[in-house]
Amino acid sequence: ESFSVIDKMAATSPTDISKSAAAKSLANLVISDDVCRLLSPAALSTMVTLLKSKDPSCANNSADALAVFGNEKVFADSACEQGAVEAVCLLLKKPPTALNGARALACLTKHKSCGHRLATAEVPSLQPVLKADDADTNYYGFTALHQACQYQEGRSAALEAGFMPIAVSACAVGEQGPSRLSQAAAETIGQACVQSDCRDQCTESNAVESIAQLVKASCEAADLTCLASAYLAVGRLCQDHPANRGNFVASSSVPDSFSKFGSLVNGNRLRECFAIAAGAFCQDQVESASAFCKTQSLQKLIENLSQTNTEVILASLLAISSIANNSLMCQAAFINGQCLPWMQKLLLSREQSVRVRCCAALKAACQLSG
């Protein structure tokens, strides 16, 4: 009942102060996904309307509520249709509303509808929060950006806006070690550098050095979330880029992480990013691949084939192909590591992409050793 009273107050009150109070009440009540599910679609419409209020307090409180309300896909999709992404982006311009605006955007863009809307139309509007002198605001800005960079339009817009050097700078490891900001910035690099021109811009901004330091710091702090994003960035920067691979070899932190911290690799996200990094790092690098095959990480990569997550399996099969193609020693290492029984099972997978990639990995592992 209180929801409906507050909703009516927010929608019909003639004064901004009453609307702002109602929005604040919604923000305080909507503290979990369970509570969100109790709210009506009408409350969402009210929130989106209040986002557009000329009163900064009212708009800020509505963004605060939307930062939780938007966790529910059905509400996020509806908010997107009502122009929430565009309304939130207007809040990013000034400090009073920038933080909650960025929080709301980071929440909404987890969902495809909002993420694609940001990617296609609003990426340049992130500049104030990416450059803000506040780590929390930066973090939410980069979270929204890396979600937009999952789409080609978002990557191209980020490149054109010059956001890659900003992401590289944000990766820097401070005295306190890796942070959620450095993780979000590394994830942005990883998502954007699927595109070669984004990778080139990151390379020019010394991304290899920043990411190498982040890998080392994440391993030492056992920060697995940050390590996953750093590994993804390693993989994207190394893919089809011999110079970057050579620079990562010279930094030593990535091969050290494979040899010393392979036991950390757990959970689907880290398993997948580890495989992406290993495969790209060892691409056409006989010495690196041979060194990798002498570490505990080799067994971890083979172990990935026993997982049920399709993305983990696909990334691992691609990595095995890349590493095994380097030498007879690498091929023997995989066969002696008992990868063939798992490949035999994967050849019967229902997923055609798994079967195709498994055939390529099997060919690479067996081409010289028979």
XYZ file of C-alpha atoms in Angstrom:
370
model
C 0.000 0.000 0.000
C 2.828 2.377 0.834
C 4.243 1.866 -2.649
C 1.025 2.952 -4.295
C 0.744 6.024 -2.037
C 4.316 7.073 -2.794
C 3.856 6.352 -6.471
C 0.727 8.514 -6.593
C 2.516 11.271 -4.692
C 5.456 11.199 -7.091
C 3.181 11.246 -10.116
C 0.642 13.877 -9.046
C 2.285 16.196 -6.519
C 2.366 19.798 -7.757
C 5.669 20.626 -6.010
C 9.212 19.506 -6.797
C 10.029 19.014 -3.115
C 7.198 16.505 -2.720
C 8.218 14.659 -5.866
C 11.809 14.566 -4.682
C 10.736 13.165 -1.322
C 8.672 10.512 -3.064
C 11.618 9.580 -5.282
C 13.825 9.363 -2.190
C 11.305 7.050 -0.558
C 11.324 4.819 -3.621
C 15.116 4.770 -3.545
C 15.133 3.750 0.108
C 12.457 1.101 -0.326
C 13.917 -0.460 -3.448
C 16.904 -1.990 -1.699
C 16.766 -5.475 -3.174
C 15.578 -7.404 -6.193
C 12.856 -9.005 -4.072
C 11.365 -5.633 -3.230
C 11.636 -4.566 -6.866
C 9.349 -7.391 -7.885
C 6.592 -5.975 -5.673
C 6.534 -2.661 -7.461
C 4.108 -2.004 -10.266
C 5.054 -1.007 -13.819
C 3.416 2.331 -13.013
C 6.132 2.998 -10.421
C 8.733 2.511 -13.131
C 7.026 5.046 -15.363
C 7.063 7.454 -12.444
C 10.784 6.942 -11.938
C 11.556 7.594 -15.578
C 9.412 10.731 -15.492
C 11.203 11.963 -12.382
C 14.585 11.319 -14.039
C 13.685 14.133 -16.400
C 12.804 16.573 -13.591
C 14.487 19.962 -13.649
C 14.984 19.611 -9.899
C 18.433 17.958 -9.422
C 17.419 16.404 -6.100
C 14.359 14.785 -7.617
C 16.267 13.445 -10.636
C 19.116 12.248 -8.420
C 16.798 10.335 -6.081
C 15.034 8.726 -9.017
C 18.377 7.596 -10.473
C 19.246 6.166 -7.059
C 16.086 4.050 -7.148
C 16.604 3.029 -10.758
C 20.118 1.783 -9.912
C 18.442 -1.108 -8.072
C 15.122 -1.283 -9.897
C 16.990 -1.797 -13.179
C 18.432 -5.127 -12.025
C 15.194 -6.761 -13.148
C 15.347 -7.353 -16.899
C 11.636 -6.799 -17.456
C 11.822 -3.389 -15.771
C 15.060 -2.439 -17.509
C 13.555 -3.283 -20.893
C 10.468 -1.218 -20.102
C 12.571 1.684 -18.827
C 14.594 1.572 -22.037
C 11.444 1.891 -24.109
C 10.458 4.930 -22.066
C 13.760 6.720 -22.699
C 15.513 5.980 -19.395
C 18.951 5.566 -20.962
C 18.824 8.962 -22.631
C 17.401 10.574 -19.476
C 20.122 9.086 -17.270
C 22.845 10.189 -19.676
C 21.710 13.795 -19.214
C 22.432 13.412 -15.494
C 26.088 12.585 -16.145
C 27.000 16.159 -17.039
C 27.100 17.619 -13.512
C 28.524 16.351 -10.187
C 25.287 16.523 -8.131
C 23.665 13.846 -10.287
C 26.656 12.212 -12.010
C 27.325 9.450 -9.481
C 23.767 8.137 -9.224
C 23.311 8.610 -12.952
C 26.375 6.456 -13.612
C 25.152 3.882 -11.055
C 21.786 3.657 -12.793
C 23.407 3.378 -16.216
C 25.791 0.627 -15.060
C 22.796 -1.297 -13.743
C 20.575 -0.829 -16.788
C 23.215 -1.650 -19.393
C 23.692 -5.169 -18.039
C 20.616 -5.903 -20.126
C 20.850 -6.063 -23.910
C 18.119 -3.521 -24.615
C 19.777 -0.778 -22.573
C 23.347 -1.814 -23.392
C 22.660 -1.642 -27.112
C 20.831 1.675 -26.745
C 23.853 3.169 -24.982
C 26.184 1.668 -27.588
C 24.284 3.057 -30.555
C 23.454 6.534 -29.319
C 24.944 7.711 -26.063
C 28.558 6.518 -25.582
C 30.079 10.056 -25.923
C 27.925 11.228 -22.994
C 30.054 9.048 -20.666
C 33.024 11.413 -20.923
C 32.232 13.487 -17.788
C 31.997 10.428 -15.529
C 35.058 8.723 -17.017
C 37.116 11.860 -16.344
C 35.497 12.806 -13.017
C 37.737 13.266 -9.995
C 35.949 10.499 -8.099
C 36.838 6.806 -8.266
C 33.283 5.587 -7.633
C 31.892 7.696 -10.468
C 34.717 6.499 -12.736
C 33.990 2.877 -11.822
C 30.309 3.041 -12.722
C 31.150 4.936 -15.912
C 33.594 2.260 -17.048
C 31.128 -0.467 -16.065
C 28.563 1.063 -18.405
C 31.225 1.556 -21.087
C 32.497 -2.014 -21.106
C 28.912 -3.236 -21.341
C 28.396 -0.955 -24.339
C 31.657 -2.227 -25.873
C 30.147 -5.685 -26.210
C 28.536 -4.237 -29.339
C 30.383 -3.077 -32.455
C 28.643 0.296 -32.347
C 29.826 0.851 -28.790
C 33.424 -0.044 -29.593
C 33.509 2.299 -32.572
C 31.932 5.113 -30.562
C 34.399 4.639 -27.692
C 37.291 4.729 -30.157
C 36.017 7.882 -31.840
C 35.480 9.554 -28.456
C 39.083 8.808 -27.466
C 38.166 6.686 -24.466
C 40.865 4.012 -24.895
C 43.729 6.089 -23.429
C 41.451 7.019 -20.496
C 40.795 3.318 -19.866
C 44.510 2.540 -19.950
C 45.202 5.277 -17.395
C 42.416 3.998 -15.148
C 44.040 0.538 -15.096
C 46.915 1.877 -13.018
C 47.490 -0.046 -9.793
C 47.638 2.215 -6.746
C 49.311 1.724 -3.382
C 46.301 -0.239 -2.168
C 46.615 -2.761 -4.992
C 44.002 -3.534 -7.655
C 40.663 -1.784 -7.323
C 37.242 -2.197 -8.820
C 38.045 0.806 -11.025
C 41.152 -0.871 -12.448
C 39.056 -4.007 -13.004
C 36.323 -2.124 -14.883
C 38.905 -0.275 -16.986
C 40.694 -3.541 -17.845
C 37.358 -5.104 -18.778
C 36.730 -2.127 -21.072
C 40.058 -2.749 -22.810
C 39.266 -6.452 -23.105
C 35.838 -5.854 -24.614
C 36.924 -3.028 -26.928
C 40.094 -4.663 -28.283
C 38.128 -7.302 -30.129
C 38.333 -4.506 -32.704
C 41.807 -4.018 -34.167
C 41.711 -0.213 -34.249
C 40.756 -0.121 -30.553
C 43.654 -2.477 -29.851
C 46.011 -0.192 -31.783
C 44.900 2.862 -29.794
C 45.367 0.974 -26.509
C 48.799 -0.225 -27.620
C 49.869 3.340 -28.396
C 48.794 4.290 -24.862
C 51.082 1.661 -23.280
C 48.249 -0.705 -22.367
C 50.624 -3.676 -22.279
C 52.610 -2.202 -19.404
C 49.479 -1.250 -17.435
C 47.790 -4.613 -17.897
C 50.992 -6.532 -17.093
C 51.210 -4.688 -13.768
C 47.542 -5.372 -13.107
C 47.983 -9.110 -13.729
C 50.818 -9.202 -11.211
C 48.941 -7.177 -8.597
C 45.730 -9.203 -9.039
C 47.605 -12.475 -8.521
C 49.371 -11.197 -5.425
C 46.085 -9.929 -3.968
C 44.183 -13.044 -5.108
C 41.613 -10.682 -6.637
C 40.017 -13.132 -9.042
C 37.506 -10.690 -10.519
C 40.267 -8.266 -11.454
C 42.493 -11.096 -12.689
C 39.764 -12.302 -15.053
C 39.391 -8.841 -16.613
C 43.167 -8.418 -16.829
C 43.505 -11.818 -18.546
C 40.766 -10.859 -21.013
C 42.714 -7.687 -21.837
C 45.918 -9.738 -22.269
C 44.163 -12.027 -24.717
C 42.651 -9.229 -26.787
C 45.889 -7.223 -26.890
C 47.937 -10.281 -27.936
C 45.558 -11.622 -30.574
C 47.250 -11.320 -33.982
C 49.710 -8.775 -32.546
C 53.279 -10.154 -32.305
C 54.716 -6.937 -30.841
C 52.299 -6.963 -27.922
C 52.993 -10.636 -27.295
C 56.707 -9.893 -27.231
C 56.219 -7.023 -24.795
C 54.132 -9.171 -22.459
C 56.902 -11.812 -22.572
C 59.458 -9.141 -21.662
C 57.354 -7.927 -18.719
C 57.367 -11.481 -17.275
C 54.232 -10.928 -15.148
C 51.926 -12.893 -17.461
C 54.148 -15.996 -17.787
C 54.855 -15.742 -14.038
C 51.116 -15.769 -13.368
C 50.769 -18.946 -15.436
C 53.578 -20.696 -13.577
C 52.884 -19.486 -10.027
C 49.198 -18.771 -9.806
C 47.538 -21.377 -12.020
C 45.852 -22.824 -8.939
C 43.844 -19.591 -8.590
C 41.949 -20.271 -11.804
C 38.419 -21.197 -10.802
C 34.872 -20.259 -11.721
C 33.554 -19.970 -15.262
C 34.493 -16.335 -15.848
C 38.135 -16.694 -14.781
C 38.498 -20.051 -16.566
C 37.302 -18.517 -19.831
C 39.498 -15.401 -19.592
C 42.520 -17.478 -18.569
C 42.079 -19.619 -21.693
C 41.691 -16.524 -23.904
C 44.901 -15.068 -22.460
C 46.888 -18.308 -22.692
C 45.930 -19.013 -26.293
C 46.640 -15.507 -27.588
C 49.810 -15.068 -25.495
C 51.283 -18.305 -26.885
C 50.179 -17.705 -30.490
C 53.233 -18.349 -32.726
C 55.511 -18.141 -29.678
C 57.408 -21.421 -29.393
C 59.338 -20.476 -26.261
C 56.291 -19.067 -24.471
C 54.163 -22.058 -25.412
C 56.843 -24.528 -24.320
C 57.235 -22.702 -21.002
C 53.461 -22.720 -20.496
C 53.332 -26.472 -21.064
C 55.756 -26.992 -18.159
C 53.497 -25.221 -15.641
C 50.479 -26.275 -13.617
C 48.423 -24.060 -15.914
C 48.613 -26.711 -18.635
C 46.600 -29.094 -16.484
C 44.203 -26.281 -15.608
C 43.564 -25.696 -19.321
C 42.890 -29.415 -19.867
C 40.657 -29.421 -16.793
C 38.575 -26.691 -18.449
C 37.430 -29.280 -20.999
C 35.550 -31.096 -18.233
C 33.422 -28.037 -17.438
C 29.809 -27.604 -18.506
C 30.029 -23.947 -19.533
C 30.153 -23.691 -23.334
C 32.159 -20.439 -23.377
C 34.839 -21.968 -21.140
C 35.087 -25.036 -23.392
C 35.250 -23.015 -26.623
C 37.949 -20.691 -25.298
C 39.959 -23.637 -23.983
C 39.801 -25.593 -27.243
C 40.949 -22.506 -29.138
C 43.836 -22.084 -26.684
C 44.856 -25.726 -27.061
C 44.931 -25.309 -30.847
C 47.049 -22.171 -30.560
C 49.531 -23.651 -28.083
C 49.810 -27.135 -29.621
C 50.530 -25.698 -33.067
C 53.868 -24.391 -31.781
C 55.864 -27.605 -31.380
C 55.994 -31.360 -30.917
C 56.807 -30.792 -27.260
C 53.548 -28.859 -26.767
C 51.529 -31.526 -28.549
C 53.066 -34.266 -26.431
C 52.334 -32.267 -23.272
C 48.613 -32.132 -24.050
C 48.419 -35.818 -24.987
C 50.383 -36.864 -21.924
C 48.140 -34.590 -19.885
C 45.174 -36.736 -20.866
C 43.309 -34.211 -23.001
C 42.233 -36.822 -25.553
C 39.529 -38.534 -23.422
C 37.843 -35.163 -22.890
C 38.107 -34.296 -26.569
C 36.521 -37.622 -27.439
C 33.497 -36.671 -25.342
C 33.354 -33.170 -26.793
C 33.228 -34.569 -30.329
C 29.771 -35.851 -29.379
C 28.606 -32.448 -28.085
C 25.220 -31.154 -29.188
C 26.851 -27.791 -29.908
C 28.210 -27.660 -33.454
C 30.639 -24.877 -32.486
C 32.149 -27.163 -29.820
C 32.501 -30.069 -32.273
C 34.161 -27.886 -34.920
C 36.609 -26.304 -32.501
C 37.316 -29.692 -30.920
C 38.291 -31.092 -34.323
C 40.738 -28.211 -34.795
C 42.251 -28.788 -31.353
C 42.515 -32.536 -31.962
C 44.259 -31.917 -35.285
C 46.740 -29.537 -33.630
C 47.501 -31.914 -30.753
C 48.016 -34.944 -32.972
C 49.568 -33.540 -36.145
C 53.147 -34.603 -35.386
C 52.903 -37.094 -32.560
C 50.470 -39.433 -34.325
